[in-house]
Tab-separated table of C-alpha atoms and ligand atoms in Angstrom:
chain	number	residue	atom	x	y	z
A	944	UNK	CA	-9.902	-95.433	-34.355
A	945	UNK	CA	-11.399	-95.651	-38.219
A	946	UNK	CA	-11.058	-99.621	-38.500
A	947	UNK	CA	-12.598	-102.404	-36.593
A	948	UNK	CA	-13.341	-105.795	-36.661
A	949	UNK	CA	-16.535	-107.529	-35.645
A	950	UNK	CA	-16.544	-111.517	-34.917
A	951	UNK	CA	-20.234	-112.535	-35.642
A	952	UNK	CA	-21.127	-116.230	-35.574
A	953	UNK	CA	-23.882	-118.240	-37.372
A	954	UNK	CA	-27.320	-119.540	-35.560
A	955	UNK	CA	-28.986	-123.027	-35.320
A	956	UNK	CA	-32.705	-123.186	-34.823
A	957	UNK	CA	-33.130	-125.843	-32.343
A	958	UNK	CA	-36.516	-125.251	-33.047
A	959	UNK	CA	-38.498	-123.625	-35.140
A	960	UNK	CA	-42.699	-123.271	-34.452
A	961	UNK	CA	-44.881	-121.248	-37.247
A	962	UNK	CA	-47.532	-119.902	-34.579
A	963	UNK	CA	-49.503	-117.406	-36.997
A	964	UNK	CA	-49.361	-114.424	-39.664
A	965	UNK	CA	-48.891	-111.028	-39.144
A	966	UNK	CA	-50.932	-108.456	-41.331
A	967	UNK	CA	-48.235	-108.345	-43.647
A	968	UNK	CA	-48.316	-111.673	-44.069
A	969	UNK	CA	-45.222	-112.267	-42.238
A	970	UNK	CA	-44.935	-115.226	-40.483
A	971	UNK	CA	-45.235	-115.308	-36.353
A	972	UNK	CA	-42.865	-117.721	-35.109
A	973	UNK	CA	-41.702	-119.295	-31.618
A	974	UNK	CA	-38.195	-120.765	-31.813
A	975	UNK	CA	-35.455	-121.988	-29.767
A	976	UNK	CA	-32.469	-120.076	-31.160
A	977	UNK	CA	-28.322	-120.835	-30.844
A	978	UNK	CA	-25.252	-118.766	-31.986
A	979	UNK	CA	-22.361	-121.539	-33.298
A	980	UNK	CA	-18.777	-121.286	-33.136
A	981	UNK	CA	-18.639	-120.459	-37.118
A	982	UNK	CA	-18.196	-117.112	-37.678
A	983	UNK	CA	-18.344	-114.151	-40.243
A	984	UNK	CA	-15.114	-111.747	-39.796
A	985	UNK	CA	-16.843	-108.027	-40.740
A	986	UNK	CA	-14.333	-105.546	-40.858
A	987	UNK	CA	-15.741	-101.683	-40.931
A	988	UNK	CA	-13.855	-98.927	-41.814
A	989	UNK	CA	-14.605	-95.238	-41.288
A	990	UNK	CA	-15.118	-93.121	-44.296
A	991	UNK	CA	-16.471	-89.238	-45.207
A	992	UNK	CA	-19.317	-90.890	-47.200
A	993	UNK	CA	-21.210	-93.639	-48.920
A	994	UNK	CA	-21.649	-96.757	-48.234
A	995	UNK	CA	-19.683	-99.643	-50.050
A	996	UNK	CA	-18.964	-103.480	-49.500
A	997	UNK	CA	-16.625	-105.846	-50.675
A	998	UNK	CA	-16.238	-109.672	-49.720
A	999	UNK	CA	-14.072	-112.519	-50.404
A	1000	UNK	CA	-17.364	-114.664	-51.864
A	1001	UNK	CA	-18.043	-113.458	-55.195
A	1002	UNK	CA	-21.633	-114.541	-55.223
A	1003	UNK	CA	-22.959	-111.749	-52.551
A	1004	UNK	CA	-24.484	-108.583	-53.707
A	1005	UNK	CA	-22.190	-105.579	-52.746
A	1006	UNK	CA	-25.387	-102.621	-53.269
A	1007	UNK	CA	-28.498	-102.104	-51.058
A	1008	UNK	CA	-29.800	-105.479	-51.571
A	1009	UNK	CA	-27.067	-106.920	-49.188
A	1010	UNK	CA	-28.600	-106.818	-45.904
A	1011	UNK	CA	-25.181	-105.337	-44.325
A	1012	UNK	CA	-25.434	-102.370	-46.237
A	1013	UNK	CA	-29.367	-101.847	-45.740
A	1014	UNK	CA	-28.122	-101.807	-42.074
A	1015	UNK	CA	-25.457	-99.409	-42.217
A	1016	UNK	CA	-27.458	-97.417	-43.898
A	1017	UNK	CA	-30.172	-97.933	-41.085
A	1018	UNK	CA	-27.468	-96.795	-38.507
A	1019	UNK	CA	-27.350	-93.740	-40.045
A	1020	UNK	CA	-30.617	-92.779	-39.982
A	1021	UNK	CA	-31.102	-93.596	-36.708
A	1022	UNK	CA	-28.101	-91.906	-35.171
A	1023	UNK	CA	-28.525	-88.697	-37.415
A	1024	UNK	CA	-24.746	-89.116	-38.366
A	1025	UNK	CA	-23.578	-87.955	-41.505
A	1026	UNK	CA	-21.134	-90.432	-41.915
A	1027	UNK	CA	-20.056	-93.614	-44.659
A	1028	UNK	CA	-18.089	-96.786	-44.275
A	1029	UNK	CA	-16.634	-99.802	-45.953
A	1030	UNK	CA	-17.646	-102.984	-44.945
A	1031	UNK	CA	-15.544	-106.257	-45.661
A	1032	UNK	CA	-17.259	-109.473	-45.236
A	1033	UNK	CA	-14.548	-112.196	-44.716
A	1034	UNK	CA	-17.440	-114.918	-45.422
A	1035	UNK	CA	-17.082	-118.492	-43.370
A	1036	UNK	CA	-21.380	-119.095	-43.281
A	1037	UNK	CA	-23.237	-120.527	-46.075
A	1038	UNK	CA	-25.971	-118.819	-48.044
A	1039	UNK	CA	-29.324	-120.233	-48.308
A	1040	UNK	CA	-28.406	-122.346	-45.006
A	1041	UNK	CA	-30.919	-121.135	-42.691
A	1042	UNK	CA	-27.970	-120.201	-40.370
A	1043	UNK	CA	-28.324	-116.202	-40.882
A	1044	UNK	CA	-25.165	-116.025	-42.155
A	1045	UNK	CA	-26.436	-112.402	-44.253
A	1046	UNK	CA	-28.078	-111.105	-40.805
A	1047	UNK	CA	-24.679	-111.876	-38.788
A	1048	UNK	CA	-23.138	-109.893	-41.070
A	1049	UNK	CA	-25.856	-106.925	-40.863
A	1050	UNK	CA	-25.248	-107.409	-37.285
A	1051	UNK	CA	-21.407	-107.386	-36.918
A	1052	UNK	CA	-22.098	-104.120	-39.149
A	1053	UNK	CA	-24.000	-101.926	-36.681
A	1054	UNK	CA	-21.963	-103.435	-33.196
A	1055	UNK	CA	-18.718	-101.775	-35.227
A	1056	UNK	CA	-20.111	-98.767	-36.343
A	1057	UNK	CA	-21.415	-97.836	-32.789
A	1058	UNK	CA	-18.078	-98.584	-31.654
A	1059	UNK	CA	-16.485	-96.756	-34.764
A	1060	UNK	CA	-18.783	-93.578	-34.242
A	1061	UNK	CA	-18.608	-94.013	-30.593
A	1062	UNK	CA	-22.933	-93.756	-30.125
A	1063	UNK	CA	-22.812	-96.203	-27.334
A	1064	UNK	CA	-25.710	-97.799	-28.232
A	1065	UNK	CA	-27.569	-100.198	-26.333
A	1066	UNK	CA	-28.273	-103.592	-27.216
A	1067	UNK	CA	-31.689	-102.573	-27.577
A	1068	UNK	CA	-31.098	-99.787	-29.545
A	1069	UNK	CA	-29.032	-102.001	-32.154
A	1070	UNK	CA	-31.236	-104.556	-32.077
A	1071	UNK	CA	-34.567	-101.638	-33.362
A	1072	UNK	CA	-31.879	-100.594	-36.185
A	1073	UNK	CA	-31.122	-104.347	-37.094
A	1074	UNK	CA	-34.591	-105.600	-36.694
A	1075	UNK	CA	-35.747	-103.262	-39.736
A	1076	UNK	CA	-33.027	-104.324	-41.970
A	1077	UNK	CA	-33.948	-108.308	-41.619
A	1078	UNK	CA	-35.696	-110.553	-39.093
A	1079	UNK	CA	-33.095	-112.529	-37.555
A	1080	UNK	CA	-30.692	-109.703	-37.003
A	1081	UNK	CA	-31.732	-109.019	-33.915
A	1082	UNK	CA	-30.853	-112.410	-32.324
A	1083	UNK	CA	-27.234	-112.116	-34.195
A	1084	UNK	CA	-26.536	-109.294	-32.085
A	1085	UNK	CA	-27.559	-110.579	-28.733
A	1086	UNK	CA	-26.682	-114.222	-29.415
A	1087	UNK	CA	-26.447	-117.197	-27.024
A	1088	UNK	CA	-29.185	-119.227	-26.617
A	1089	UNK	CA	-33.192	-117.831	-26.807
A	1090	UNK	CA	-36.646	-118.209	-27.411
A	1091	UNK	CA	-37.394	-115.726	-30.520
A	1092	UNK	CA	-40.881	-114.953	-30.839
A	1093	UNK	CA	-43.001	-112.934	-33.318
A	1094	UNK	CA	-40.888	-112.052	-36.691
A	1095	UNK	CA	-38.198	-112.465	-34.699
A	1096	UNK	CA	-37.973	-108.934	-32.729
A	1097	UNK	CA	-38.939	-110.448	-29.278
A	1098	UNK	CA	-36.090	-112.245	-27.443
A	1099	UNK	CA	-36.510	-113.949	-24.212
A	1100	UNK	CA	-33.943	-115.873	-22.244
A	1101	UNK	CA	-33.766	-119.837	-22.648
A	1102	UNK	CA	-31.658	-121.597	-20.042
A	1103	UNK	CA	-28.375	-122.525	-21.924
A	1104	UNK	CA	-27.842	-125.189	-24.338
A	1105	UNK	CA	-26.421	-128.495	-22.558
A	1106	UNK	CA	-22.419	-128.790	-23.741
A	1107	UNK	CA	-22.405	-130.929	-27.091
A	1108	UNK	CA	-20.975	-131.254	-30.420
A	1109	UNK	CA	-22.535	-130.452	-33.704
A	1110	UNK	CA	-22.248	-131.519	-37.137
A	1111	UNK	CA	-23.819	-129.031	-39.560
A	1112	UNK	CA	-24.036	-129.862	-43.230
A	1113	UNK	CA	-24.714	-128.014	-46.022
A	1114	UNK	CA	-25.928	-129.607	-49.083
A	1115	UNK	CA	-25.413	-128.663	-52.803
A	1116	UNK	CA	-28.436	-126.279	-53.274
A	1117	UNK	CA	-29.917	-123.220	-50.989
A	1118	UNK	CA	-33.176	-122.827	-50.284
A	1119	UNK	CA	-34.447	-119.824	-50.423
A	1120	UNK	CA	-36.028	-118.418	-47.457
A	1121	UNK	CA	-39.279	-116.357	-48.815
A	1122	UNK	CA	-40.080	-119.477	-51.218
A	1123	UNK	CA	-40.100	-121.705	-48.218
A	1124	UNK	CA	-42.456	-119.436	-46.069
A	1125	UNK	CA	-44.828	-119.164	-49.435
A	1126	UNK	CA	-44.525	-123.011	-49.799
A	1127	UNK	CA	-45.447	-123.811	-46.111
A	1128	UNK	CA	-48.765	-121.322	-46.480
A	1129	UNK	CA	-49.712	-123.725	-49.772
A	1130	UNK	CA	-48.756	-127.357	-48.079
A	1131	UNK	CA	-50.981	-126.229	-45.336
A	1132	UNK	CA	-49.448	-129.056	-43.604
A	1133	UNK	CA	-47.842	-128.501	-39.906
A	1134	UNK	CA	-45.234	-130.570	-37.559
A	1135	UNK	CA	-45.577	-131.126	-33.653
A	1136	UNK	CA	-43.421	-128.492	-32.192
A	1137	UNK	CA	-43.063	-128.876	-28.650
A	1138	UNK	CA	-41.321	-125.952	-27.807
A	1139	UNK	CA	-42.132	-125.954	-24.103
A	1140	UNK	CA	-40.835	-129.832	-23.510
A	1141	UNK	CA	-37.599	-128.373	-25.450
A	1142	UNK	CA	-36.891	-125.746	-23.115
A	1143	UNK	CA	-37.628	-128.042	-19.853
A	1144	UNK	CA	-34.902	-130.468	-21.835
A	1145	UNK	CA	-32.280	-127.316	-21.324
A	1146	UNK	CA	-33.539	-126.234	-17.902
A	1147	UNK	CA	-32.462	-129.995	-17.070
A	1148	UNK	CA	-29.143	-129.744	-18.933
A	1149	UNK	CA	-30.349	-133.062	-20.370
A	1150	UNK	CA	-28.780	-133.465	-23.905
A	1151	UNK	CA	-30.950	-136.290	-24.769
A	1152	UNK	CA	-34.305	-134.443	-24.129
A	1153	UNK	CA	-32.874	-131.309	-25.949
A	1154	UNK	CA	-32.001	-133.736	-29.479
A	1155	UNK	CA	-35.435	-135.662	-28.743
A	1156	UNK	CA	-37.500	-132.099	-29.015
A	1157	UNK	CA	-35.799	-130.730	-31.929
A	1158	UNK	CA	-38.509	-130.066	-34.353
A	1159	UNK	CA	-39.151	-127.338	-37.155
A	1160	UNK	CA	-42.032	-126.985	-38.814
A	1161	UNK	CA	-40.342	-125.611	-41.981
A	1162	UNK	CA	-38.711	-129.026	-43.043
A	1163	UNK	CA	-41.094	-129.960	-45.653
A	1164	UNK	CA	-42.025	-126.525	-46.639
A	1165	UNK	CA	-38.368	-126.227	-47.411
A	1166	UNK	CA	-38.633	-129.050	-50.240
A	1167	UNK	CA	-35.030	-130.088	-50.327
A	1168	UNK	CA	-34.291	-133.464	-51.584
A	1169	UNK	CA	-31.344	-133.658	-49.309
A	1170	UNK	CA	-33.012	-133.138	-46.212
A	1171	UNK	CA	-34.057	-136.289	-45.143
A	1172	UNK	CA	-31.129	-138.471	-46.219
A	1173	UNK	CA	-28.997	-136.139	-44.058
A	1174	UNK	CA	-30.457	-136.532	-41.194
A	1175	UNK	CA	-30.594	-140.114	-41.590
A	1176	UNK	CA	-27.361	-140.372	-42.241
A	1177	UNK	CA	-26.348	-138.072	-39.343
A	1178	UNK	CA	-28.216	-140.542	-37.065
A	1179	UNK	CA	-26.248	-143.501	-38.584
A	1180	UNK	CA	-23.154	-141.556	-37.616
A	1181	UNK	CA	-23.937	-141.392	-34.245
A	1182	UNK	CA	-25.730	-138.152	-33.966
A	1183	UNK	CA	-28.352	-138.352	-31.092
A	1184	UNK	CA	-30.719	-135.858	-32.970
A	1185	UNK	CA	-31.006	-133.994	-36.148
A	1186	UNK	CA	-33.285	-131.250	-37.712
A	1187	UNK	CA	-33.351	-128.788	-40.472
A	1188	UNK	CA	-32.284	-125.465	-39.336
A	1189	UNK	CA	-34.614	-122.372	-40.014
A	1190	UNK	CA	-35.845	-122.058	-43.609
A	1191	UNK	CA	-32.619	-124.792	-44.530
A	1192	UNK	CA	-30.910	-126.063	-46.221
A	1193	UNK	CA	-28.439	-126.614	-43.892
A	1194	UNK	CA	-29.003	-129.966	-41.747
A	1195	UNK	CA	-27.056	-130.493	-38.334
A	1196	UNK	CA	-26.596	-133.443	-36.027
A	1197	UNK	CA	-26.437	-132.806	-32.252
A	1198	UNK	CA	-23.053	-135.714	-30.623
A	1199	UNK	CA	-22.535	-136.229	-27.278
A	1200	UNK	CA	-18.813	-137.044	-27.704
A	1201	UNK	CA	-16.421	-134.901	-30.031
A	1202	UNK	CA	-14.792	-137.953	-31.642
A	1203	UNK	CA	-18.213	-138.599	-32.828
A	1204	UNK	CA	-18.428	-135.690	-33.839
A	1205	UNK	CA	-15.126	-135.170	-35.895
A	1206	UNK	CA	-15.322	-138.972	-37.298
A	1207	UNK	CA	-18.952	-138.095	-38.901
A	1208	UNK	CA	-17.887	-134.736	-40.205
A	1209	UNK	CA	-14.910	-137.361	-41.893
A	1210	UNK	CA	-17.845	-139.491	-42.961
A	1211	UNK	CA	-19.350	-136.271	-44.821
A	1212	UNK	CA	-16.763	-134.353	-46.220
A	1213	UNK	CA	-16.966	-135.071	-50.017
A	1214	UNK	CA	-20.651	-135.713	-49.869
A	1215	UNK	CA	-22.256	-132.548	-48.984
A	1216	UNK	CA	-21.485	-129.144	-50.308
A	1217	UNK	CA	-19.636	-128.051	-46.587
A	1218	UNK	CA	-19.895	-129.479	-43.475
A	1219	UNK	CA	-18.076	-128.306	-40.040
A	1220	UNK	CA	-17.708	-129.322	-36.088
A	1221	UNK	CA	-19.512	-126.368	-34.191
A	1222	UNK	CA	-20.215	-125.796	-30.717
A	1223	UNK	CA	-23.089	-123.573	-28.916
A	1224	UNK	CA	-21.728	-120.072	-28.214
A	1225	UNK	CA	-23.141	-117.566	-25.649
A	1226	UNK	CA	-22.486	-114.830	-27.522
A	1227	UNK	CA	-23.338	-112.769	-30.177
A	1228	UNK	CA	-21.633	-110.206	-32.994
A	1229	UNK	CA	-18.778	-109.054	-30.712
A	1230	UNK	CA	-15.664	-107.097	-31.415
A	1231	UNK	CA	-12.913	-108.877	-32.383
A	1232	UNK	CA	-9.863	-108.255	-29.183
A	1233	UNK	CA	-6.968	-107.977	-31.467
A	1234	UNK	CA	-8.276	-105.049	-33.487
B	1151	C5P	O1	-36.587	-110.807	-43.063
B	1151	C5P	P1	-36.018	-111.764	-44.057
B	1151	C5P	O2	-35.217	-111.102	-45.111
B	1151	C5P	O3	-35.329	-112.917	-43.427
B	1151	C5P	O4	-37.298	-112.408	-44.788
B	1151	C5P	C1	-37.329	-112.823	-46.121
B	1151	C5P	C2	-38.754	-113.175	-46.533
B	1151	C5P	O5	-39.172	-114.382	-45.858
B	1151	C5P	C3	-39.824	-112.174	-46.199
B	1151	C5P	O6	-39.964	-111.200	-47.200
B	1151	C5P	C4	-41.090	-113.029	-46.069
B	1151	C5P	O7	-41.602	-113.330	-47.337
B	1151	C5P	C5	-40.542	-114.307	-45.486
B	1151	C5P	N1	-40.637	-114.335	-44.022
B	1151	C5P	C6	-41.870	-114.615	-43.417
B	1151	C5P	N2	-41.957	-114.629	-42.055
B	1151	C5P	C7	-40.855	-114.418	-41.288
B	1151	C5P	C8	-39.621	-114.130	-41.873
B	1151	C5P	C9	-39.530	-114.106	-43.243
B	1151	C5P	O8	-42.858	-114.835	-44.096
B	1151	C5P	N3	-40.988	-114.449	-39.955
């Protein structure tokens, strides 16, 4: 086998709690995470040497700075292998959402090359390679729903996210996700995150209590005009929640009917940069069955 292909959906912060600062700096965080059915397709193919990247966006970098590459590269160190690939990003996820779509690519990366170069990793081990090249990757490789703690490298369980329909909107600008973090350490300003009476929400399957404590403590820090007026306008559509998901920009509506659902993503199509219908996934970067 020298080609494989790696199905790695996006993530939704149900919630998102900044708790402290490492002494890097880094921010400690407590969040309720959730792979979506929208997914990058990351095709890896076995070569002698280098590593190189191609994409059908345009606007990703295709050198070291893309975090799929820092992770392949990451994989090799690890493993020892003297080894190369090419990775092809067939790109569904915003950038600048907040919905990792970089870090499910990073991730898709290493699940394929341990299947490529047969190391038999475990999810563990993958997650230590993934969790140097960017902070979410780890949680793109286990997916599902969790509770992500520190800088994102611990990753408890979280009882499932009740069955639902989302709405996820994308407006016309990114945010990026450093400026956010060093905006949110000047605001000096923080939300009521209340993590705890989230989880209890999904322990009782209760949809309701699950949209009512959805909370991140980034929204403002994020600064995007478009925030607000989204989620209003999500609730006007019928959402029973809505929040900002991780740094943003990307908005998303939680519906407890799919007609809902589908007649607000109608509503938004035109006004918003992308929007989609998603659903919660229990799973993360996984090979793809037909290939
Ligand atoms: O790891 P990632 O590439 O997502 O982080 C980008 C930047 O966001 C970091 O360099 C840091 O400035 C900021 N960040 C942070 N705390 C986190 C994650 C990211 O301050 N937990």
């Amino acid at each position: 086998m020298d080609k494989i292909t790696v199905i790695a959906p996006a993530k939704i912060n149900l919630s998102l709690d900044v708790v402290g600062l490492d002494d890097r700096g880094y921010h400690l965080l407590d969040m309720i995470m959730q792979t979506v059915s929208l997914f990058e397709r990351v095709t890896v193919t076995k070569k002698e040497a280098d590593i190189t990247l191609s994409s059908n966006a345009r606007y990703i970098p295709t050198d070291s700075k893309n975090v799929a590459v820092k992770a392949a590269m990451l994989f090799f160190e690890y493993t020892g292998i003297q080894g190369g690939c090419h990775i092809h990003i067939k790109k569904s996820v915003p950038i600048k959402a907040g919905m990792a779509g970089g870090s499910a690519d990073a991730a898709g990366g290493i699940v394929a090359l341990d299947k490529l170069y047969e190391t038999n990793l475990t999810k563990a081990q993958m997650c230590e390679i993934g969790a140097k090249a960017g902070s979410d990757v780890p949680f793109m490789i286990v997916g599902g729903t969790k509770r992500v703690q520190g800088v994102g490298d611990i990753i408890n369980p979280c009882p499932a996210m009740p069955r639902c329909h989302l709405v996820i909107c994308m407006p016309d600008k990114g945010v990026s996700t450093p400026a956010a973090f060093a905006n949110y350490d000047t605001l000096g300003e923080k939300t009521l995150v209340e993590t705890d009476k989230l989880v209890a929400a999904m322990e009782a399957d209760d949809i309701y209590g699950v949209a009512q404590y959805m909370a991140n403590d980034l929204e403002k820090a994020a600064a995007s005009e478009y925030t607000q007026p989204i989620k209003e306008e999500l609730i006007q559509q019928g959402a029973i929640g809505s929040v900002m998901t991780g740094s943003g920009a990307a908005v998303f509506g939680v519906f407890d009917s799919e007609e809902k659902a589908k007649a607000a993503c109608e509503y938004f199509r035109g006004k918003v940069r992308s929007v989609f219908v998603a659903k919660p996934v229990n799973f993360g970067a996984t090979i793809a069955r037909n290939k």
